[in-house]
mmCIF file with all atom_site columns, C-alpha atoms in Angstrom:
data_model
loop_
_atom_site.group_PDB
_atom_site.id
_atom_site.type_symbol
_atom_site.label_atom_id
_atom_site.label_alt_id
_atom_site.label_comp_id
_atom_site.label_asym_id
_atom_site.label_entity_id
_atom_site.label_seq_id
_atom_site.pdbx_PDB_ins_code
_atom_site.Cartn_x
_atom_site.Cartn_y
_atom_site.Cartn_z
_atom_site.occupancy
_atom_site.B_iso_or_equiv
_atom_site.pdbx_formal_charge
_atom_site.auth_seq_id
_atom_site.auth_comp_id
_atom_site.auth_asym_id
_atom_site.auth_atom_id
_atom_site.pdbx_PDB_model_num
ATOM 1   C CA . MET A 1 1   ? 39.116  -70.357 -82.246  1.00 51.00 ? 228 MET A CA 1
ATOM 2   C CA . THR A 1 2   ? 37.102  -67.822 -82.927  1.00 55.00 ? 229 THR A CA 1
ATOM 3   C CA . SER A 1 3   ? 34.647  -68.003 -85.991  1.00 61.00 ? 230 SER A CA 1
ATOM 4   C CA . PRO A 1 4   ? 35.448  -65.600 -88.868  1.00 62.00 ? 231 PRO A CA 1
ATOM 5   C CA . GLY A 1 5   ? 33.441  -62.358 -89.295  1.00 65.00 ? 232 GLY A CA 1
ATOM 6   C CA . ALA A 1 6   ? 32.865  -62.364 -85.233  1.00 80.00 ? 233 ALA A CA 1
ATOM 7   C CA . ASP A 1 7   ? 34.532  -60.212 -82.490  1.00 80.00 ? 234 ASP A CA 1
ATOM 8   C CA . LEU A 1 8   ? 38.585  -61.864 -82.281  1.00 81.00 ? 235 LEU A CA 1
ATOM 9   C CA . VAL A 1 9   ? 38.838  -62.987 -78.923  1.00 81.00 ? 236 VAL A CA 1
ATOM 10  C CA . VAL A 1 10  ? 42.657  -63.207 -77.403  1.00 81.00 ? 237 VAL A CA 1
ATOM 11  C CA . ALA A 1 11  ? 43.125  -65.688 -74.719  1.00 78.00 ? 238 ALA A CA 1
ATOM 12  C CA . SER A 1 12  ? 44.357  -64.614 -71.571  1.00 76.00 ? 239 SER A CA 1
ATOM 13  C CA . GLY A 1 13  ? 48.380  -64.896 -70.962  1.00 75.00 ? 240 GLY A CA 1
ATOM 14  C CA . PRO A 1 14  ? 51.320  -62.504 -69.480  1.00 75.00 ? 241 PRO A CA 1
ATOM 15  C CA . GLY A 1 15  ? 49.984  -59.279 -69.698  1.00 71.00 ? 242 GLY A CA 1
ATOM 16  C CA . LEU A 1 16  ? 46.322  -60.363 -70.756  1.00 76.00 ? 243 LEU A CA 1
ATOM 17  C CA . ARG A 1 17  ? 44.590  -61.243 -67.705  1.00 76.00 ? 244 ARG A CA 1
ATOM 18  C CA . ASP A 1 18  ? 41.614  -61.246 -68.453  1.00 79.00 ? 245 ASP A CA 1
ATOM 19  C CA . GLY A 1 19  ? 41.914  -61.944 -72.268  1.00 80.00 ? 246 GLY A CA 1
ATOM 20  C CA . LEU A 1 20  ? 41.071  -59.540 -74.974  1.00 84.00 ? 247 LEU A CA 1
ATOM 21  C CA . VAL A 1 21  ? 37.787  -59.031 -77.367  1.00 85.00 ? 248 VAL A CA 1
ATOM 22  C CA . VAL A 1 22  ? 38.412  -57.034 -80.134  1.00 86.00 ? 249 VAL A CA 1
ATOM 23  C CA . PRO A 1 23  ? 35.055  -55.940 -81.533  1.00 85.00 ? 250 PRO A CA 1
ATOM 24  C CA . ALA A 1 24  ? 34.145  -57.197 -85.265  1.00 84.00 ? 251 ALA A CA 1
ATOM 25  C CA . ALA A 1 25  ? 33.913  -53.372 -86.135  1.00 86.00 ? 252 ALA A CA 1
ATOM 26  C CA . ASP A 1 26  ? 37.308  -52.690 -85.441  1.00 86.00 ? 253 ASP A CA 1
ATOM 27  C CA . LEU A 1 27  ? 38.595  -55.252 -87.702  1.00 88.00 ? 254 LEU A CA 1
ATOM 28  C CA . LEU A 1 28  ? 39.020  -54.505 -91.565  1.00 87.00 ? 255 LEU A CA 1
ATOM 29  C CA . GLU A 1 29  ? 38.457  -57.682 -93.862  1.00 87.00 ? 256 GLU A CA 1
ATOM 30  C CA . ARG A 1 30  ? 39.994  -57.753 -97.360  1.00 88.00 ? 257 ARG A CA 1
ATOM 31  C CA . PHE A 1 31  ? 39.444  -60.659 -99.526  1.00 85.00 ? 258 PHE A CA 1
ATOM 32  C CA . SER A 1 32  ? 41.695  -60.962 -103.386 1.00 85.00 ? 259 SER A CA 1
ATOM 33  C CA . ARG A 1 33  ? 42.930  -63.850 -105.623 1.00 79.00 ? 260 ARG A CA 1
ATOM 34  C CA . SER A 1 34  ? 45.345  -66.007 -103.783 1.00 71.00 ? 261 SER A CA 1
ATOM 35  C CA . SER A 1 35  ? 48.621  -67.579 -105.822 1.00 70.00 ? 262 SER A CA 1
ATOM 36  C CA . GLY A 1 36  ? 49.038  -70.660 -103.721 1.00 57.00 ? 263 GLY A CA 1
ATOM 37  C CA . PRO A 1 37  ? 46.908  -74.146 -104.774 1.00 60.00 ? 264 PRO A CA 1
ATOM 38  C CA . GLY A 1 38  ? 43.191  -74.407 -105.801 1.00 59.00 ? 265 GLY A CA 1
ATOM 39  C CA . GLY A 1 39  ? 43.615  -75.833 -109.901 1.00 62.00 ? 266 GLY A CA 1
ATOM 40  C CA . GLN A 1 40  ? 41.183  -74.515 -111.920 1.00 62.00 ? 267 GLN A CA 1
ATOM 41  C CA . GLY A 1 41  ? 38.838  -72.469 -108.956 1.00 60.00 ? 268 GLY A CA 1
ATOM 42  C CA . VAL A 1 42  ? 42.462  -70.740 -107.816 1.00 59.00 ? 269 VAL A CA 1
ATOM 43  C CA . ASN A 1 43  ? 41.395  -67.879 -110.361 1.00 62.00 ? 270 ASN A CA 1
ATOM 44  C CA . THR A 1 44  ? 37.854  -67.037 -109.591 1.00 68.00 ? 271 THR A CA 1
ATOM 45  C CA . THR A 1 45  ? 37.643  -67.172 -105.604 1.00 73.00 ? 272 THR A CA 1
ATOM 46  C CA . ASP A 1 46  ? 39.394  -64.760 -103.480 1.00 79.00 ? 273 ASP A CA 1
ATOM 47  C CA . SER A 1 47  ? 40.481  -66.804 -100.800 1.00 81.00 ? 274 SER A CA 1
ATOM 48  C CA . ARG A 1 48  ? 43.233  -64.795 -100.046 1.00 86.00 ? 275 ARG A CA 1
ATOM 49  C CA . VAL A 1 49  ? 42.509  -62.621 -96.844  1.00 89.00 ? 276 VAL A CA 1
ATOM 50  C CA . GLU A 1 50  ? 43.907  -59.818 -95.249  1.00 91.00 ? 277 GLU A CA 1
ATOM 51  C CA . LEU A 1 51  ? 43.269  -58.729 -91.623  1.00 90.00 ? 278 LEU A CA 1
ATOM 52  C CA . VAL A 1 52  ? 44.117  -55.082 -90.301  1.00 91.00 ? 279 VAL A CA 1
ATOM 53  C CA . LEU A 1 53  ? 43.566  -53.737 -87.005  1.00 90.00 ? 280 LEU A CA 1
ATOM 54  C CA . ASP A 1 54  ? 44.048  -50.397 -86.431  1.00 89.00 ? 281 ASP A CA 1
ATOM 55  C CA . LEU A 1 55  ? 45.921  -49.920 -83.038  1.00 87.00 ? 282 LEU A CA 1
ATOM 56  C CA . THR A 1 56  ? 45.756  -46.264 -82.499  1.00 86.00 ? 283 THR A CA 1
ATOM 57  C CA . THR A 1 57  ? 41.746  -46.090 -82.397  1.00 87.00 ? 284 THR A CA 1
ATOM 58  C CA . THR A 1 58  ? 40.598  -49.788 -81.378  1.00 86.00 ? 285 THR A CA 1
ATOM 59  C CA . SER A 1 59  ? 37.991  -49.742 -78.520  1.00 85.00 ? 286 SER A CA 1
ATOM 60  C CA . ALA A 1 60  ? 39.093  -52.887 -77.205  1.00 86.00 ? 287 ALA A CA 1
ATOM 61  C CA . LEU A 1 61  ? 42.806  -51.513 -75.883  1.00 85.00 ? 288 LEU A CA 1
ATOM 62  C CA . THR A 1 62  ? 43.626  -49.655 -72.540  1.00 86.00 ? 289 THR A CA 1
ATOM 63  C CA . ASP A 1 63  ? 45.610  -46.505 -73.040  1.00 88.00 ? 290 ASP A CA 1
ATOM 64  C CA . THR A 1 64  ? 48.919  -48.530 -71.262  1.00 87.00 ? 291 THR A CA 1
ATOM 65  C CA . GLN A 1 65  ? 47.727  -51.525 -73.340  1.00 86.00 ? 292 GLN A CA 1
ATOM 66  C CA . ARG A 1 66  ? 47.904  -49.118 -76.443  1.00 87.00 ? 293 ARG A CA 1
ATOM 67  C CA . GLU A 1 67  ? 50.849  -47.891 -75.517  1.00 88.00 ? 294 GLU A CA 1
ATOM 68  C CA . ARG A 1 68  ? 52.545  -50.964 -75.206  1.00 87.00 ? 295 ARG A CA 1
ATOM 69  C CA . ALA A 1 69  ? 51.876  -52.598 -78.081  1.00 87.00 ? 296 ALA A CA 1
ATOM 70  C CA . LEU A 1 70  ? 52.640  -49.548 -80.099  1.00 88.00 ? 297 LEU A CA 1
ATOM 71  C CA . ARG A 1 71  ? 55.920  -49.493 -78.770  1.00 88.00 ? 298 ARG A CA 1
ATOM 72  C CA . SER A 1 72  ? 56.516  -53.187 -79.123  1.00 86.00 ? 299 SER A CA 1
ATOM 73  C CA . LEU A 1 73  ? 55.228  -53.106 -82.701  1.00 85.00 ? 300 LEU A CA 1
ATOM 74  C CA . GLY A 1 74  ? 56.508  -49.578 -83.761  1.00 79.00 ? 301 GLY A CA 1
ATOM 75  C CA . GLY A 1 75  ? 59.508  -51.089 -85.753  1.00 81.00 ? 302 GLY A CA 1
ATOM 76  C CA . ARG A 1 76  ? 57.253  -53.341 -87.784  1.00 84.00 ? 303 ARG A CA 1
ATOM 77  C CA . TYR A 1 77  ? 54.164  -51.225 -88.206  1.00 81.00 ? 304 TYR A CA 1
ATOM 78  C CA . PRO A 1 78  ? 55.151  -47.706 -87.918  1.00 80.00 ? 305 PRO A CA 1
ATOM 79  C CA . ASP A 1 79  ? 51.519  -46.465 -88.530  1.00 85.00 ? 306 ASP A CA 1
ATOM 80  C CA . GLY A 1 80  ? 49.834  -48.392 -85.891  1.00 83.00 ? 307 GLY A CA 1
ATOM 81  C CA . ARG A 1 81  ? 48.063  -50.709 -88.663  1.00 88.00 ? 308 ARG A CA 1
ATOM 82  C CA . VAL A 1 82  ? 48.796  -54.704 -87.829  1.00 89.00 ? 309 VAL A CA 1
ATOM 83  C CA . THR A 1 83  ? 48.228  -56.324 -90.954  1.00 89.00 ? 310 THR A CA 1
ATOM 84  C CA . VAL A 1 84  ? 48.011  -60.092 -91.490  1.00 91.00 ? 311 VAL A CA 1
ATOM 85  C CA . VAL A 1 85  ? 47.688  -61.888 -94.424  1.00 91.00 ? 312 VAL A CA 1
ATOM 86  C CA . ALA A 1 86  ? 46.907  -65.485 -94.890  1.00 90.00 ? 313 ALA A CA 1
ATOM 87  C CA . SER A 1 87  ? 46.508  -67.180 -98.272  1.00 86.00 ? 314 SER A CA 1
ATOM 88  C CA . GLU A 1 88  ? 47.730  -70.856 -97.331  1.00 84.00 ? 315 GLU A CA 1
ATOM 89  C CA . HIS A 1 89  ? 44.571  -72.912 -97.659  1.00 84.00 ? 316 HIS A CA 1
ATOM 90  C CA . ARG A 1 90  ? 42.449  -73.369 -100.536 1.00 80.00 ? 317 ARG A CA 1
ATOM 91  C CA . ALA A 1 91  ? 39.488  -72.343 -98.641  1.00 84.00 ? 318 ALA A CA 1
ATOM 92  C CA . GLN A 1 92  ? 38.598  -68.574 -97.699  1.00 84.00 ? 319 GLN A CA 1
ATOM 93  C CA . LEU A 1 93  ? 36.958  -69.679 -94.291  1.00 89.00 ? 320 LEU A CA 1
ATOM 94  C CA . ARG A 1 94  ? 40.182  -71.501 -93.355  1.00 90.00 ? 321 ARG A CA 1
ATOM 95  C CA . ASN A 1 95  ? 42.269  -68.842 -94.412  1.00 90.00 ? 322 ASN A CA 1
ATOM 96  C CA . ARG A 1 96  ? 40.300  -66.432 -92.126  1.00 90.00 ? 323 ARG A CA 1
ATOM 97  C CA . ALA A 1 97  ? 40.693  -68.274 -89.049  1.00 91.00 ? 324 ALA A CA 1
ATOM 98  C CA . ALA A 1 98  ? 44.260  -68.711 -89.681  1.00 92.00 ? 325 ALA A CA 1
ATOM 99  C CA . ALA A 1 99  ? 44.639  -65.149 -90.429  1.00 92.00 ? 326 ALA A CA 1
ATOM 100 C CA . ARG A 1 100 ? 42.508  -64.406 -86.650  1.00 91.00 ? 327 ARG A CA 1
ATOM 101 C CA . GLN A 1 101 ? 45.048  -66.730 -85.221  1.00 91.00 ? 328 GLN A CA 1
ATOM 102 C CA . ARG A 1 102 ? 47.894  -64.746 -86.483  1.00 92.00 ? 329 ARG A CA 1
ATOM 103 C CA . LEU A 1 103 ? 46.800  -61.735 -85.333  1.00 91.00 ? 330 LEU A CA 1
ATOM 104 C CA . ALA A 1 104 ? 45.680  -62.943 -81.916  1.00 89.00 ? 331 ALA A CA 1
ATOM 105 C CA . GLY A 1 105 ? 49.120  -64.390 -81.625  1.00 89.00 ? 332 GLY A CA 1
ATOM 106 C CA . ILE A 1 106 ? 50.818  -60.935 -82.076  1.00 89.00 ? 333 ILE A CA 1
ATOM 107 C CA . LEU A 1 107 ? 48.353  -58.701 -80.184  1.00 89.00 ? 334 LEU A CA 1
ATOM 108 C CA . ARG A 1 108 ? 49.701  -61.444 -77.240  1.00 88.00 ? 335 ARG A CA 1
ATOM 109 C CA . GLU A 1 109 ? 53.126  -61.011 -77.849  1.00 87.00 ? 336 GLU A CA 1
ATOM 110 C CA . ALA A 1 110 ? 52.845  -56.948 -78.359  1.00 87.00 ? 337 ALA A CA 1
ATOM 111 C CA . LEU A 1 111 ? 51.047  -56.975 -74.659  1.00 86.00 ? 338 LEU A CA 1
ATOM 112 C CA . ALA A 1 112 ? 53.379  -58.861 -73.002  1.00 86.00 ? 339 ALA A CA 1
ATOM 113 C CA . PRO A 1 113 ? 54.952  -56.903 -70.318  1.00 85.00 ? 340 PRO A CA 1
ATOM 114 C CA . PRO A 1 114 ? 59.023  -56.902 -71.086  1.00 84.00 ? 341 PRO A CA 1
ATOM 115 C CA . PRO A 1 115 ? 61.041  -59.116 -69.117  1.00 86.00 ? 342 PRO A CA 1
ATOM 116 C CA . PRO A 1 116 ? 62.815  -58.043 -65.649  1.00 91.00 ? 343 PRO A CA 1
ATOM 117 C CA . ALA A 1 117 ? 66.025  -56.129 -66.227  1.00 94.00 ? 344 ALA A CA 1
ATOM 118 C CA . ARG A 1 118 ? 68.954  -58.304 -65.219  1.00 92.00 ? 345 ARG A CA 1
ATOM 119 C CA . ARG A 1 119 ? 71.155  -57.521 -62.331  1.00 93.00 ? 346 ARG A CA 1
ATOM 120 C CA . ALA A 1 120 ? 74.447  -57.712 -62.557  1.00 93.00 ? 347 ALA A CA 1
ATOM 121 C CA . THR A 1 121 ? 76.516  -59.895 -60.413  1.00 94.00 ? 348 THR A CA 1
ATOM 122 C CA . LYS A 1 122 ? 80.226  -59.970 -59.194  1.00 95.00 ? 349 LYS A CA 1
ATOM 123 C CA . PRO A 1 123 ? 82.035  -63.496 -59.832  1.00 95.00 ? 350 PRO A CA 1
ATOM 124 C CA . THR A 1 124 ? 82.744  -65.490 -56.552  1.00 96.00 ? 351 THR A CA 1
ATOM 125 C CA . ARG A 1 125 ? 85.875  -65.685 -54.950  1.00 97.00 ? 352 ARG A CA 1
ATOM 126 C CA . GLY A 1 126 ? 86.226  -68.990 -55.689  1.00 97.00 ? 353 GLY A CA 1
ATOM 127 C CA . SER A 1 127 ? 85.304  -68.867 -59.466  1.00 97.00 ? 354 SER A CA 1
ATOM 128 C CA . GLN A 1 128 ? 88.002  -66.150 -59.723  1.00 97.00 ? 355 GLN A CA 1
ATOM 129 C CA . ARG A 1 129 ? 90.386  -68.636 -58.152  1.00 98.00 ? 356 ARG A CA 1
ATOM 130 C CA . ARG A 1 130 ? 89.637  -71.583 -60.345  1.00 98.00 ? 357 ARG A CA 1
ATOM 131 C CA . ARG A 1 131 ? 89.911  -69.015 -63.382  1.00 97.00 ? 358 ARG A CA 1
ATOM 132 C CA . LEU A 1 132 ? 93.296  -68.134 -62.158  1.00 98.00 ? 359 LEU A CA 1
ATOM 133 C CA . ALA A 1 133 ? 94.208  -71.731 -61.576  1.00 98.00 ? 360 ALA A CA 1
ATOM 134 C CA . GLY A 1 134 ? 93.213  -72.952 -64.946  1.00 98.00 ? 361 GLY A CA 1
ATOM 135 C CA . LYS A 1 135 ? 95.051  -70.030 -66.481  1.00 98.00 ? 362 LYS A CA 1
ATOM 136 C CA . GLN A 1 136 ? 98.387  -70.931 -64.721  1.00 97.00 ? 363 GLN A CA 1
ATOM 137 C CA . GLN A 1 137 ? 98.054  -74.501 -65.441  1.00 97.00 ? 364 GLN A CA 1
ATOM 138 C CA . ARG A 1 138 ? 97.756  -73.830 -69.208  1.00 97.00 ? 365 ARG A CA 1
ATOM 139 C CA . SER A 1 139 ? 100.635 -71.543 -69.366  1.00 95.00 ? 366 SER A CA 1
ATOM 140 C CA . GLU A 1 140 ? 102.614 -74.144 -67.683  1.00 93.00 ? 367 GLU A CA 1
ATOM 141 C CA . VAL A 1 141 ? 101.358 -76.683 -70.352  1.00 94.00 ? 368 VAL A CA 1
ATOM 142 C CA . LYS A 1 142 ? 102.835 -74.481 -73.078  1.00 93.00 ? 369 LYS A CA 1
ATOM 143 C CA . ALA A 1 143 ? 105.822 -73.704 -71.334  1.00 91.00 ? 370 ALA A CA 1
ATOM 144 C CA . THR A 1 144 ? 106.758 -77.401 -71.569  1.00 90.00 ? 371 THR A CA 1
ATOM 145 C CA . ARG A 1 145 ? 106.321 -77.239 -75.101  1.00 90.00 ? 372 ARG A CA 1
ATOM 146 C CA . ARG A 1 146 ? 109.028 -74.682 -75.507  1.00 84.00 ? 373 ARG A CA 1
ATOM 147 C CA . ARG A 1 147 ? 112.516 -75.785 -76.893  1.00 82.00 ? 374 ARG A CA 1
ATOM 148 C CA . PRO A 1 148 ? 114.646 -76.190 -73.986  1.00 76.00 ? 375 PRO A CA 1
ATOM 149 C CA . GLY A 1 149 ? 116.815 -72.830 -73.751  1.00 72.00 ? 376 GLY A CA 1
ATOM 150 C CA . ARG A 1 150 ? 120.534 -73.536 -73.757  1.00 67.00 ? 377 ARG A CA 1
ATOM 151 C CA . ASP A 1 151 ? 122.896 -73.344 -70.515  1.00 60.00 ? 378 ASP A CA 1
ATOM 152 C CA . ASP A 1 152 ? 125.808 -71.255 -70.510  1.00 52.00 ? 379 ASP A CA 1
#
């Protein structure tokens, strides 16, 4: 876990072989009053944290990583600015840590490579035979339920 106010460290994983370090200068932290628990202190302390990272200008991403992240997050963040809000804790420090963890998770997901395309396969001859045999058997079961026909 990274300490608030420092660089954001994203652990290595799919798409991030060596991990990622986002400089603190690229992160914008804003604080405001939280609506959550806190008693009398909730009206006086700015414990809600809003963490913003602009993907288009950050120096932490290579051009290919930037393209992948913008393509992956384009629907959620059309302007390229990823905004994470944390207000579930009473302490500002814990909310800052929670926001950083969320942002790291979003970046890890956005930079993961797309899954390989599905290769279409043909059903095996045996599976086709079993399917047709099952249909035939079902047809016979239903035929035995019918009212017997008249013999003329």
